[in-house]
Short mmCIF file of C-alpha atoms (C1' of nucleotides) in Angstrom, two decimals:
data_model
loop_
_atom_site.label_atom_id
_atom_site.label_comp_id
_atom_site.label_asym_id
_atom_site.label_seq_id
_atom_site.Cartn_x
_atom_site.Cartn_y
_atom_site.Cartn_z
CA UNK G 1 -45.94 7.73 -7.51
CA UNK G 2 -43.33 4.09 -8.78
CA UNK G 3 -40.81 5.23 -6.07
CA UNK G 4 -39.20 1.31 -6.79
CA UNK G 5 -36.41 2.06 -6.73
CA UNK G 6 -34.20 -1.43 -8.99
CA UNK G 7 -31.16 -3.47 -8.08
CA UNK G 8 -28.82 -2.23 -10.22
CA UNK G 9 -28.30 -5.01 -12.60
CA UNK G 10 -25.98 -7.28 -13.09
CA UNK G 11 -22.46 -6.72 -14.22
CA UNK G 12 -22.92 -9.43 -16.72
CA UNK G 13 -18.51 -8.75 -17.48
CA UNK G 14 -16.47 -12.14 -16.93
CA UNK G 15 -14.15 -9.78 -14.72
CA UNK G 16 -16.93 -9.89 -12.28
CA UNK G 17 -17.96 -13.14 -11.91
CA UNK G 18 -14.79 -14.06 -11.60
CA UNK G 19 -13.99 -11.36 -8.67
CA UNK G 20 -16.76 -12.77 -6.97
CA UNK G 21 -16.37 -16.63 -7.61
CA UNK G 22 -12.67 -16.25 -6.56
CA UNK G 23 -12.44 -14.31 -3.84
CA UNK G 24 -15.97 -16.68 -2.31
CA UNK G 25 -13.45 -19.70 -2.64
CA UNK G 26 -10.88 -17.13 -0.64
CA UNK G 27 -13.09 -16.02 1.76
CA UNK G 28 -14.48 -19.60 2.73
CA UNK G 29 -11.38 -21.40 2.54
CA UNK G 30 -11.77 -23.67 -0.15
CA UNK G 31 -8.29 -21.58 -1.29
CA UNK G 32 -6.06 -21.75 1.18
CA UNK G 33 -3.50 -18.77 2.39
CA UNK G 34 -0.13 -19.23 0.68
CA UNK G 35 -1.88 -21.29 -1.71
CA UNK G 36 -0.93 -20.51 -6.06
CA UNK G 37 -2.95 -19.79 -8.08
CA UNK G 38 -2.85 -21.12 -11.64
CA UNK G 39 -4.11 -19.63 -14.11
CA UNK G 40 -4.54 -21.91 -17.01
CA UNK G 41 -5.85 -25.01 -14.74
CA UNK G 42 -8.05 -22.11 -13.17
CA UNK G 43 -8.97 -20.10 -16.72
CA UNK G 44 -9.78 -24.02 -18.07
CA UNK G 45 -12.26 -24.80 -14.83
CA UNK G 46 -13.55 -21.89 -14.68
CA UNK G 47 -14.29 -21.61 -19.29
CA UNK G 48 -12.67 -18.56 -19.44
CA UNK G 49 -9.73 -17.05 -21.18
CA UNK G 50 -6.70 -15.58 -19.40
CA UNK G 51 -6.95 -11.88 -20.09
CA UNK G 52 -10.52 -11.64 -17.90
CA UNK G 53 -8.93 -13.94 -15.20
CA UNK G 54 -6.21 -11.51 -14.31
CA UNK G 55 -8.23 -8.38 -14.43
CA UNK G 56 -10.22 -10.33 -12.56
CA UNK G 57 -7.05 -11.23 -10.08
CA UNK G 58 -4.62 -7.88 -10.12
CA UNK G 59 -8.51 -6.27 -8.16
CA UNK G 60 -8.10 -9.36 -5.44
CA UNK G 61 -4.74 -8.41 -5.35
CA UNK G 62 -5.77 -4.34 -4.74
CA UNK G 63 -8.31 -5.28 -2.24
CA UNK G 64 -5.36 -7.08 0.19
CA UNK G 65 -6.39 -10.65 0.04
CA UNK G 66 -3.71 -12.09 -2.65
CA UNK G 67 -0.46 -11.90 -3.63
CA UNK G 68 1.68 -10.70 -6.80
CA UNK G 69 5.73 -11.13 -7.17
CA UNK G 70 5.96 -10.80 -10.87
CA UNK G 71 6.73 -14.16 -12.94
CA UNK G 72 5.79 -16.03 -9.90
CA UNK G 73 2.60 -15.93 -9.51
CA UNK G 74 -0.51 -14.93 -7.18
CA UNK G 75 -0.70 -16.55 -4.47
CA UNK G 76 -3.75 -15.78 -1.05
CA UNK G 77 -2.34 -13.91 1.93
CA UNK G 78 -0.34 -15.39 4.09
CA UNK G 79 -2.32 -14.97 7.14
CA UNK G 80 0.64 -14.38 10.46
CA UNK G 81 -0.46 -13.36 13.76
CA UNK G 82 -0.08 -10.32 14.12
CA UNK G 83 -1.96 -9.41 11.20
CA UNK G 84 -5.02 -10.07 12.63
CA UNK G 85 -3.39 -8.40 16.18
CA UNK G 86 -3.68 -5.51 13.34
CA UNK G 87 -6.95 -6.15 11.25
CA UNK G 88 -8.40 -6.40 15.42
CA UNK G 89 -6.93 -3.39 16.40
CA UNK G 90 -7.57 -0.15 13.63
CA UNK G 91 -11.73 -2.69 14.09
CA UNK G 92 -11.75 -1.49 17.02
CA UNK G 93 -10.39 2.42 16.43
CA UNK G 94 -13.07 2.45 12.94
CA UNK G 95 -15.83 1.02 14.85
CA UNK G 96 -15.45 2.91 17.34
CA UNK G 97 -16.06 6.43 14.76
CA UNK G 98 -18.77 4.62 13.21
CA UNK G 99 -21.09 4.02 16.21
CA UNK G 100 -19.74 7.61 16.77
CA UNK G 101 -21.00 9.31 13.40
CA UNK G 102 -24.05 6.92 13.01
CA UNK G 103 -25.55 7.62 16.42
CA UNK G 104 -27.15 10.81 15.80
CA UNK G 105 -28.41 8.91 12.18
CA UNK G 106 -30.24 5.95 14.16
CA UNK G 107 -33.77 5.96 13.07
CA UNK G 108 -37.01 3.10 12.96
CA UNK G 109 -35.24 1.74 9.86
CA UNK G 110 -32.42 2.29 11.05
CA UNK G 111 -33.21 -0.31 13.66
CA UNK G 112 -35.48 -2.63 11.52
CA UNK G 113 -32.00 -3.39 9.52
CA UNK G 114 -30.44 -3.85 12.82
CA UNK G 115 -32.79 -6.88 14.08
CA UNK G 116 -33.56 -8.27 10.68
CA UNK G 117 -29.26 -8.99 10.46
CA UNK G 118 -29.76 -9.80 13.72
CA UNK G 119 -32.55 -13.17 12.72
CA UNK G 120 -30.12 -13.72 9.72
CA UNK G 121 -27.78 -14.18 12.65
CA UNK G 122 -29.97 -16.45 14.61
CA UNK G 123 -30.76 -17.96 11.98
CA UNK G 124 -27.09 -19.25 10.43
CA UNK G 125 -27.03 -20.88 14.19
CA UNK G 126 -29.64 -23.01 13.77
CA UNK G 127 -29.09 -24.10 10.63
CA UNK G 128 -25.94 -24.62 12.68
CA UNK G 129 -24.14 -23.16 8.46
CA UNK G 130 -21.49 -21.95 10.61
CA UNK G 131 -20.40 -20.35 6.95
CA UNK G 132 -22.75 -17.75 6.81
CA UNK G 133 -22.68 -17.51 10.63
CA UNK G 134 -19.67 -15.22 10.00
CA UNK G 135 -21.30 -13.65 6.98
CA UNK G 136 -24.35 -12.92 8.56
CA UNK G 137 -22.37 -11.66 11.70
CA UNK G 138 -20.07 -9.35 10.12
CA UNK G 139 -23.18 -7.55 8.07
CA UNK G 140 -24.97 -7.23 11.04
CA UNK G 141 -21.73 -5.49 12.67
CA UNK G 142 -21.46 -3.86 8.83
CA UNK G 143 -25.13 -1.50 9.32
CA UNK G 144 -22.86 0.91 11.51
CA UNK G 145 -20.29 1.44 9.25
CA UNK G 146 -22.87 1.68 6.30
CA UNK G 147 -25.03 3.56 8.47
CA UNK G 148 -22.44 5.83 8.72
CA UNK G 149 -22.23 7.70 5.86
CA UNK G 150 -19.38 8.26 5.16
CA UNK G 151 -18.11 5.99 1.97
CA UNK G 152 -14.22 6.32 2.94
CA UNK G 153 -14.90 4.99 6.22
CA UNK G 154 -17.19 2.22 4.88
CA UNK G 155 -14.88 1.09 1.78
CA UNK G 156 -12.13 0.75 4.26
CA UNK G 157 -13.87 -0.92 6.68
CA UNK G 158 -15.29 -3.61 3.73
CA UNK G 159 -11.55 -3.82 2.70
CA UNK G 160 -10.61 -4.90 6.14
CA UNK G 161 -13.67 -7.38 6.65
CA UNK G 162 -12.70 -9.00 3.78
CA UNK G 163 -9.53 -9.92 6.05
CA UNK G 164 -11.10 -11.02 9.57
CA UNK G 165 -14.42 -12.69 7.30
CA UNK G 166 -10.62 -15.38 6.32
CA UNK G 167 -9.73 -15.73 9.62
CA UNK G 168 -13.03 -16.69 10.64
CA UNK G 169 -13.48 -19.84 8.40
CA UNK G 170 -9.84 -21.02 8.77
CA UNK G 171 -10.34 -20.91 12.98
CA UNK G 172 -14.24 -22.29 11.87
CA UNK G 173 -12.60 -24.20 9.53
CA UNK G 174 -9.59 -25.82 12.13
CA UNK G 175 -12.01 -26.36 14.56
CA UNK G 176 -15.31 -27.21 14.30
CA UNK G 177 -17.47 -25.27 16.46
CA UNK G 178 -18.95 -21.35 14.85
CA UNK G 179 -16.46 -18.62 16.36
CA UNK G 180 -19.32 -15.33 17.84
CA UNK G 181 -21.16 -15.83 20.76
CA UNK G 182 -24.52 -16.53 20.29
CA UNK G 183 -25.24 -13.93 23.58
CA UNK G 184 -22.86 -11.47 23.10
CA UNK G 185 -25.05 -10.17 19.89
CA UNK G 186 -28.06 -9.90 21.72
CA UNK G 187 -26.61 -7.30 23.79
CA UNK G 188 -25.19 -5.85 20.26
CA UNK G 189 -27.56 -4.83 19.01
CA UNK G 190 -29.31 -3.05 22.17
CA UNK G 191 -26.81 -1.32 23.28
CA UNK G 192 -27.08 -0.17 19.70
CA UNK G 193 -30.80 0.83 20.65
CA UNK G 194 -30.17 2.68 23.51
CA UNK G 195 -29.12 6.10 24.36
CA UNK G 196 -25.40 5.21 25.87
CA UNK G 197 -22.99 5.98 22.84
CA UNK G 198 -20.13 5.25 25.21
CA UNK G 199 -21.51 1.89 26.05
CA UNK G 200 -22.24 0.80 22.91
CA UNK G 201 -19.06 1.27 21.45
CA UNK G 202 -17.21 -0.09 25.10
CA UNK G 203 -18.89 -3.25 24.28
CA UNK G 204 -18.37 -3.22 20.85
CA UNK G 205 -14.73 -3.37 21.93
CA UNK G 206 -14.67 -5.97 24.67
CA UNK G 207 -17.53 -8.19 22.83
CA UNK G 208 -14.60 -9.14 19.39
CA UNK G 209 -11.80 -8.41 22.05
CA UNK G 210 -13.55 -12.13 23.22
CA UNK G 211 -13.60 -13.45 19.24
CA UNK G 212 -10.13 -12.30 18.31
CA UNK G 213 -8.59 -13.56 21.33
CA UNK G 214 -9.55 -17.37 20.19
CA UNK G 215 -8.76 -16.56 17.04
CA UNK G 216 -5.33 -14.85 17.52
CA UNK G 217 -4.04 -17.91 20.12
CA UNK G 218 -4.91 -20.33 17.27
CA UNK G 219 -2.50 -18.46 14.17
CA UNK G 220 -0.10 -17.67 17.06
CA UNK G 221 -0.20 -21.38 17.52
CA UNK G 222 -0.16 -21.54 13.99
CA UNK G 223 2.61 -19.88 13.01
CA UNK G 224 4.73 -22.19 15.73
CA UNK G 225 4.33 -25.04 13.75
CA UNK G 226 5.24 -23.73 10.84
CA UNK G 227 8.47 -22.29 12.30
CA UNK G 228 9.63 -26.02 13.81
CA UNK G 229 9.60 -27.61 10.67
CA UNK G 230 10.11 -24.93 7.89
CA UNK G 231 13.64 -23.32 6.41
CA UNK G 232 13.60 -19.02 6.70
CA UNK G 233 15.62 -18.15 5.12
CA UNK G 234 12.92 -18.79 2.42
CA UNK G 235 9.70 -16.44 3.92
CA UNK G 236 8.05 -17.31 0.47
CA UNK G 237 4.82 -18.96 -0.39
CA UNK G 238 6.25 -22.57 -1.53
CA UNK G 239 2.89 -24.69 -0.94
CA UNK G 240 2.45 -26.26 -4.16
CA UNK G 241 -0.37 -28.92 -4.54
CA UNK G 242 1.30 -31.30 -6.19
CA UNK G 243 -2.31 -32.20 -8.76
CA UNK G 244 -2.03 -35.42 -8.19
CA UNK G 245 -6.16 -35.78 -8.86
CA UNK S 1 29.55 -9.55 8.37
CA UNK S 2 28.63 -8.04 5.16
CA UNK S 3 25.03 -6.68 6.33
CA UNK S 4 23.94 -5.19 3.55
CA UNK S 5 19.81 -5.31 3.25
CA UNK S 6 19.53 -5.06 -0.56
CA UNK S 7 16.44 -2.45 -1.39
CA UNK S 8 14.22 -5.57 -3.51
CA UNK S 9 15.02 -4.81 -7.16
CA UNK S 10 12.76 -2.79 -9.18
CA UNK S 11 9.04 -4.29 -10.98
CA UNK S 12 10.62 -4.61 -14.83
CA UNK S 13 6.74 -5.26 -14.65
CA UNK S 14 5.28 -2.59 -17.61
CA UNK S 15 1.77 -3.49 -15.79
CA UNK S 16 4.11 -1.71 -12.33
CA UNK S 17 5.99 0.99 -15.00
CA UNK S 18 2.09 2.01 -16.07
CA UNK S 19 0.46 2.01 -12.52
CA UNK S 20 2.98 4.04 -10.95
CA UNK S 21 2.36 6.87 -14.73
CA UNK S 22 -0.45 6.66 -14.24
CA UNK S 23 -0.86 7.33 -10.34
CA UNK S 24 1.95 10.17 -10.38
CA UNK S 25 -1.11 11.97 -13.65
CA UNK S 26 -3.72 11.79 -11.81
CA UNK S 27 -1.78 12.76 -8.28
CA UNK S 28 -0.30 15.75 -9.73
CA UNK S 29 -3.64 16.45 -11.73
CA UNK S 30 -2.74 16.27 -14.60
CA UNK S 31 -5.76 14.15 -15.62
CA UNK S 32 -8.74 15.40 -14.65
CA UNK S 33 -11.67 14.56 -12.24
CA UNK S 34 -14.09 12.86 -14.34
CA UNK S 35 -12.15 12.71 -17.04
CA UNK S 36 -12.39 9.50 -19.73
CA UNK S 37 -9.72 6.88 -19.51
CA UNK S 38 -9.31 5.76 -23.54
CA UNK S 39 -7.66 2.65 -23.97
CA UNK S 40 -6.51 2.65 -27.09
CA UNK S 41 -5.46 6.18 -27.34
CA UNK S 42 -3.87 5.50 -23.45
CA UNK S 43 -1.28 2.21 -25.05
CA UNK S 44 -1.19 3.81 -28.39
CA UNK S 45 1.30 6.30 -26.51
CA UNK S 46 2.65 4.82 -23.71
CA UNK S 47 3.49 2.02 -26.56
CA UNK S 48 2.32 -0.80 -25.20
CA UNK S 49 -0.59 -3.20 -24.78
CA UNK S 50 -3.76 -2.55 -23.56
CA UNK S 51 -3.50 -6.32 -21.84
CA UNK S 52 -1.08 -4.89 -19.04
CA UNK S 53 -3.03 -1.75 -19.13
CA UNK S 54 -6.68 -2.45 -17.99
CA UNK S 55 -4.99 -5.03 -15.36
CA UNK S 56 -2.83 -1.81 -14.15
CA UNK S 57 -5.93 0.68 -14.33
CA UNK S 58 -7.40 -2.46 -12.62
CA UNK S 59 -5.66 -2.00 -9.52
CA UNK S 60 -5.71 2.03 -9.68
CA UNK S 61 -10.09 1.63 -9.67
CA UNK S 62 -9.51 -1.25 -6.80
CA UNK S 63 -7.35 2.33 -5.36
CA UNK S 64 -10.02 4.16 -5.62
CA UNK S 65 -8.66 6.73 -7.63
CA UNK S 66 -10.40 5.32 -10.90
CA UNK S 67 -14.24 4.30 -10.89
CA UNK S 68 -14.80 1.59 -13.21
CA UNK S 69 -18.49 1.26 -15.63
CA UNK S 70 -18.68 -2.12 -17.86
CA UNK S 71 -18.85 -1.47 -21.68
CA UNK S 72 -18.96 2.94 -20.54
CA UNK S 73 -15.17 3.45 -19.69
CA UNK S 74 -12.66 4.09 -16.63
CA UNK S 75 -12.39 7.65 -15.05
CA UNK S 76 -10.92 9.40 -13.38
CA UNK S 77 -12.80 10.22 -9.75
CA UNK S 78 -14.89 12.47 -9.31
CA UNK S 79 -14.17 14.87 -6.30
CA UNK S 80 -17.16 15.77 -4.03
CA UNK S 81 -16.64 17.87 -1.20
CA UNK S 82 -18.39 15.00 0.71
CA UNK S 83 -15.82 13.48 0.09
CA UNK S 84 -13.36 15.30 1.05
CA UNK S 85 -15.05 15.78 4.23
CA UNK S 86 -14.75 12.08 4.98
CA UNK S 87 -11.63 11.08 3.83
CA UNK S 88 -10.41 13.83 6.37
CA UNK S 89 -13.00 12.35 9.09
CA UNK S 90 -11.22 9.31 8.89
CA UNK S 91 -7.94 10.61 9.14
CA UNK S 92 -8.41 12.89 12.34
CA UNK S 93 -9.28 9.06 13.25
CA UNK S 94 -6.18 7.19 11.92
CA UNK S 95 -3.59 10.14 12.87
CA UNK S 96 -5.25 9.75 16.49
CA UNK S 97 -4.60 6.20 16.08
CA UNK S 98 -0.89 6.24 14.54
CA UNK S 99 0.12 8.99 16.89
CA UNK S 100 -1.10 6.52 19.82
CA UNK S 101 0.67 3.19 18.12
CA UNK S 102 4.19 5.07 16.64
CA UNK S 103 4.43 6.85 20.81
CA UNK S 104 6.13 4.02 22.40
CA UNK S 105 8.49 3.29 19.23
CA UNK S 106 9.33 6.34 18.75
CA UNK S 107 13.90 6.08 18.95
CA UNK S 108 16.84 8.33 17.36
CA UNK S 109 16.07 6.88 14.11
CA UNK S 110 12.80 7.98 13.94
CA UNK S 111 13.29 11.63 14.90
CA UNK S 112 16.18 11.79 12.17
CA UNK S 113 14.15 10.41 9.45
CA UNK S 114 11.24 12.87 10.67
CA UNK S 115 14.22 16.04 10.31
CA UNK S 116 14.38 15.10 7.67
CA UNK S 117 11.40 14.71 5.76
CA UNK S 118 10.50 18.03 7.23
CA UNK S 119 14.00 19.38 6.10
CA UNK S 120 12.69 18.08 1.45
CA UNK S 121 9.70 19.62 2.62
CA UNK S 122 11.22 23.22 3.38
CA UNK S 123 13.21 21.79 0.57
CA UNK S 124 10.05 22.22 -2.00
CA UNK S 125 8.82 24.70 -0.12
CA UNK S 126 12.44 27.35 -1.22
CA UNK S 127 12.25 25.55 -5.04
CA UNK S 128 8.05 26.80 -4.90
CA UNK S 129 8.12 23.29 -6.51
CA UNK S 130 4.79 22.94 -5.35
CA UNK S 131 3.60 19.48 -6.71
CA UNK S 132 6.58 18.29 -4.66
CA UNK S 133 5.97 20.11 -1.80
CA UNK S 134 2.43 18.56 -1.07
CA UNK S 135 3.93 15.77 -1.72
CA UNK S 136 6.40 16.06 0.59
CA UNK S 137 4.52 17.63 2.99
CA UNK S 138 2.02 14.51 2.84
CA UNK S 139 5.06 12.05 3.82
CA UNK S 140 6.60 13.71 6.82
CA UNK S 141 2.83 13.25 7.50
CA UNK S 142 2.71 9.59 6.91
CA UNK S 143 6.15 8.78 9.20
CA UNK S 144 3.06 7.64 12.05
CA UNK S 145 1.99 5.55 9.97
CA UNK S 146 4.88 4.24 8.90
CA UNK S 147 6.89 3.97 11.97
CA UNK S 148 2.92 2.64 14.03
CA UNK S 149 4.45 -1.23 13.42
CA UNK S 150 0.45 -2.21 11.89
CA UNK S 151 0.33 -3.06 8.27
CA UNK S 152 -3.18 -2.33 7.80
CA UNK S 153 -3.36 1.02 8.68
CA UNK S 154 -0.42 2.19 7.13
CA UNK S 155 -2.06 0.06 3.76
CA UNK S 156 -4.95 2.46 4.35
CA UNK S 157 -3.72 5.43 5.34
CA UNK S 158 -2.04 5.11 2.27
CA UNK S 159 -5.23 4.81 0.04
CA UNK S 160 -6.54 7.44 2.23
CA UNK S 161 -3.04 9.96 0.86
CA UNK S 162 -3.00 9.62 -2.72
CA UNK S 163 -7.25 10.76 -2.58
CA UNK S 164 -5.91 13.69 -0.47
CA UNK S 165 -2.63 14.08 -2.55
CA UNK S 166 -4.56 14.42 -5.21
CA UNK S 167 -7.51 16.91 -3.97
CA UNK S 168 -4.22 19.49 -2.62
CA UNK S 169 -3.09 19.31 -6.13
CA UNK S 170 -6.55 20.60 -7.39
CA UNK S 171 -6.37 23.00 -5.31
CA UNK S 172 -3.29 23.76 -5.84
CA UNK S 173 -4.22 23.98 -9.51
CA UNK S 174 -6.98 26.57 -9.22
CA UNK S 175 -5.35 28.78 -6.79
CA UNK S 176 -1.66 28.14 -7.74
CA UNK S 177 -0.51 29.04 -3.75
CA UNK S 178 1.13 26.08 -1.97
CA UNK S 179 -1.02 24.80 0.25
CA UNK S 180 0.05 23.43 3.22
CA UNK S 181 1.31 26.73 6.26
CA UNK S 182 5.83 26.20 6.59
CA UNK S 183 5.16 27.05 10.36
CA UNK S 184 2.96 24.80 10.99
CA UNK S 185 4.82 21.09 10.51
CA UNK S 186 7.08 23.19 12.34
CA UNK S 187 5.36 22.49 15.20
CA UNK S 188 4.12 18.82 14.40
CA UNK S 189 7.88 18.21 13.84
CA UNK S 190 8.47 19.96 18.11
CA UNK S 191 4.96 17.85 19.75
CA UNK S 192 6.01 14.52 17.85
CA UNK S 193 9.80 14.53 19.95
CA UNK S 194 7.49 16.39 22.59
CA UNK S 195 6.75 13.97 25.69
CA UNK S 196 2.76 15.30 25.87
CA UNK S 197 0.91 12.20 23.46
CA UNK S 198 -2.66 13.89 23.64
CA UNK S 199 -0.87 17.48 22.14
CA UNK S 200 0.59 15.97 19.30
CA UNK S 201 -3.45 14.23 18.87
CA UNK S 202 -4.56 17.53 19.28
CA UNK S 203 -2.07 19.47 17.31
CA UNK S 204 -2.64 16.81 14.63
CA UNK S 205 -6.65 17.26 14.27
CA UNK S 206 -6.55 21.12 15.19
CA UNK S 207 -3.04 21.80 12.38
CA UNK S 208 -4.60 19.61 9.54
CA UNK S 209 -7.71 20.25 9.72
CA UNK S 210 -6.73 24.57 9.23
CA UNK S 211 -5.70 23.11 5.31
CA UNK S 212 -8.43 21.29 5.30
CA UNK S 213 -11.04 24.04 5.71
CA UNK S 214 -9.35 25.64 2.81
CA UNK S 215 -9.95 22.78 0.72
CA UNK S 216 -13.78 22.01 1.32
CA UNK S 217 -14.69 25.44 0.30
CA UNK S 218 -13.21 25.37 -2.54
CA UNK S 219 -14.64 21.83 -3.20
CA UNK S 220 -17.93 23.45 -2.47
CA UNK S 221 -17.32 26.15 -4.49
CA UNK S 222 -17.01 23.83 -7.62
CA UNK S 223 -20.08 22.04 -6.62
CA UNK S 224 -21.61 24.63 -7.03
CA UNK S 225 -21.04 26.58 -10.12
CA UNK S 226 -21.35 22.32 -11.74
CA UNK S 227 -25.17 22.50 -10.43
CA UNK S 228 -26.08 25.61 -11.84
CA UNK S 229 -23.95 25.85 -14.60
CA UNK S 230 -24.77 23.03 -17.18
CA UNK S 231 -23.19 23.45 -20.00
CA UNK S 232 -21.63 21.01 -22.03
CA UNK S 233 -18.40 23.40 -22.19
CA UNK S 234 -16.24 20.52 -21.88
CA UNK S 235 -16.28 17.74 -23.81
CA UNK S 236 -14.14 16.13 -21.98
CA UNK S 237 -14.52 16.09 -18.34
CA UNK S 238 -18.83 15.81 -18.09
CA UNK S 239 -19.38 12.12 -17.26
CA UNK S 240 -22.74 10.70 -16.89
CA UNK S 241 -23.90 9.08 -14.62
CA UNK S 242 -26.14 5.87 -14.85
CA UNK S 243 -29.36 7.18 -12.17
CA UNK S 244 -32.56 7.08 -12.16
CA UNK S 245 -34.59 9.21 -12.50
"C1'" DA N 1 -42.37 18.23 -36.91
"C1'" DG N 2 -41.85 14.70 -33.60
"C1'" DG N 3 -40.78 10.55 -32.07
"C1'" DA N 4 -39.30 4.43 -32.70
"C1'" DA N 5 -36.62 2.03 -36.03
"C1'" DG N 6 -32.34 0.79 -37.47
"C1'" DC N 7 -26.98 1.14 -39.54
"C1'" DA N 8 -22.74 3.28 -39.45
"C1'" DG N 9 -18.56 4.99 -35.49
"C1'" DA N 10 -16.09 4.18 -31.53
"C1'" DT N 11 -14.91 1.44 -27.35
"C1'" DT N 12 -14.97 -1.55 -24.04
"C1'" DG N 13 -14.49 -6.71 -22.42
"C1'" DT N 14 -12.54 -11.16 -24.66
"C1'" DC N 15 -9.75 -14.68 -26.56
"C1'" DG N 16 -5.88 -17.15 -28.24
"C1'" DA N 17 -0.48 -16.92 -29.92
"C1'" DC N 18 3.92 -15.65 -28.88
"C1'" DA N 19 7.89 -14.36 -26.09
"C1'" DA N 20 10.01 -13.04 -21.55
"C1'" DT N 21 10.94 -15.01 -17.46
"C1'" DC N 22 11.60 -18.39 -13.90
"C1'" DT N 23 12.47 -23.41 -11.91
"C1'" DA N 24 13.72 -27.70 -11.09
"C1'" DA N 25 17.00 -30.79 -13.36
"C1'" DC N 26 20.80 -32.34 -15.35
"C1'" DA N 27 25.79 -32.53 -16.53
"C1'" DA N 28 30.58 -30.65 -15.66
"C1'" DG N 29 34.31 -29.30 -13.21
"C1'" DA N 30 37.89 -28.85 -8.67
"C1'" DT H 1 31.38 -33.64 -3.09
"C1'" DC H 2 30.28 -29.08 -3.82
"C1'" DT H 3 29.62 -25.59 -7.31
"C1'" DT H 4 28.81 -23.69 -11.70
"C1'" DG H 5 27.04 -24.11 -16.47
"C1'" DT H 6 23.40 -25.73 -19.26
"C1'" DT H 7 19.07 -26.58 -20.46
"C1'" DA H 8 14.47 -27.84 -21.33
"C1'" DG H 9 9.55 -27.96 -19.33
"C1'" DA H 10 6.23 -24.49 -16.90
"C1'" DT H 11 4.16 -20.56 -15.90
"C1'" DT H 12 3.15 -15.74 -16.35
"C1'" DG H 13 3.95 -11.19 -19.20
"C1'" DT H 14 2.32 -9.28 -23.71
"C1'" DC H 15 0.60 -9.11 -28.33
"C1'" DG H 16 -2.30 -8.30 -32.50
"C1'" DA H 17 -6.81 -9.46 -33.80
"C1'" DC H 18 -12.03 -10.74 -32.91
"C1'" DA H 19 -16.19 -10.34 -30.49
"C1'" DA H 20 -20.09 -7.72 -27.23
"C1'" DT H 21 -21.83 -3.22 -26.79
"C1'" DC H 22 -23.15 1.37 -26.34
"C1'" DT H 23 -23.34 6.20 -28.54
"C1'" DG H 24 -24.79 9.07 -31.60
"C1'" DC H 25 -26.86 10.19 -35.97
"C1'" DT H 26 -29.85 9.03 -40.20
"C1'" DT H 27 -34.01 7.69 -41.31
"C1'" DC H 28 -38.16 6.38 -42.13
"C1'" DC H 29 -43.20 6.43 -40.39
"C1'" DT H 30 -47.26 8.52 -38.75
#
DNA sequence: AGGAAGCAGATTGTCGACAATCTAACAAGA
DNA sequence: TCTTGTTAGATTGTCGACAATCTGCTTCCT
């Protein structure tokens, strides 16, 4: 009866840890969009060779949060309003699909996990930990995708989530307010526990939509500010940080 | 007005070429599912160091057609019937979304490109080049995603396409018949040119569905054969998964 | 014989150094 | 002054070698 399900042991390769470190730095906004990642400097800071660092960066490039230009460098992706809008509209479709798939699979464990994640959001809200608040809110929404029992969908959603988390973190950094409204989560959880699937799907659209509208407005303002002063013939990220530390 | 829009010059880095080579080998079925990729051997064959090869493999891992187990190796992904089903069902959703987005954006250039790709499929069919037939058929279907003007959707679909192409190539390799039916493409193109968006969406579901049914049946038969006969008839493809027993 | 400990062999992960390329500053010429 | 060619510095791409880890076989003990 020793039915312990052991957690997979930690990937003890430097590459995996570097990926985690970099991803976290990007998703929390510590690395700004467009910023160039200097391999030598990062490798020295992490006390690691460039080989595993470069491999890690390739992974993040394919993950969509870094972009690489041969012989020029690797940069954090730029966030345009269109990107956010694109991600948002696709997210709506995926959410609807995930609810449809996971709906007949809901059971007690699902509801328990739903409550657990909801509680995590509320805890982060009480702690005023905005970064964790974003993280937990996205995990709350991710449950339907995890429960849908469709690996391709889950993978797709996780890829989307990376960007969304980055967007929200940026927004939160600009204005020091938490993005997701509290009581909307309450309704979301209640509808997922209910019997009306269509209502849940509709609510998912409306509710996430509200958050996104604000985010979009912010992104648009950023772009306007950017397009005023910058020379338009050079779309490449030329935001080089003078390292006068 | 010399308004030539130059195509971006080829990425002349070894890494990029290795990625292209490997991807093609996997997608055409030259590298079988589950097969292990020996870094030293491949590097020697390509006359390349292991560094760019490994970076290329990391990209393909994130692209979803390779899977890596630390200190064990990198393998071509296994194809399960469930994977195909998952990819198929998500593809239906994405197709519907892509048609919705691209519908108001259709113009003459769209129709021309549609015809061009349709012609490419027919040419490949005449040439009895089944590999190219699969490739062109997927490109024909990809047009709506390219035209949808949603970068995230396009990226997602391309990721899906990689797997689909691999699945179809496998199926084609097993039974030496072309997978996609000819006249169905005719109908698909006609509906995309027409005025009834709902009809186009519905047809996309049904039509692709037919192809997939056959593919699914094949995959299921493969799995059964695999599960009943555990004899290691081949040393390569039989891959040991870390299972908690 | 059965099973645990230990020893090659092969393969992956990582490192430091070298080569190729880009950027920016500077000089020369129209 | 503007453009063009050159050069120096920095950064990325690639290489060969070393270290860490896994696998399979051998060996030894009970």
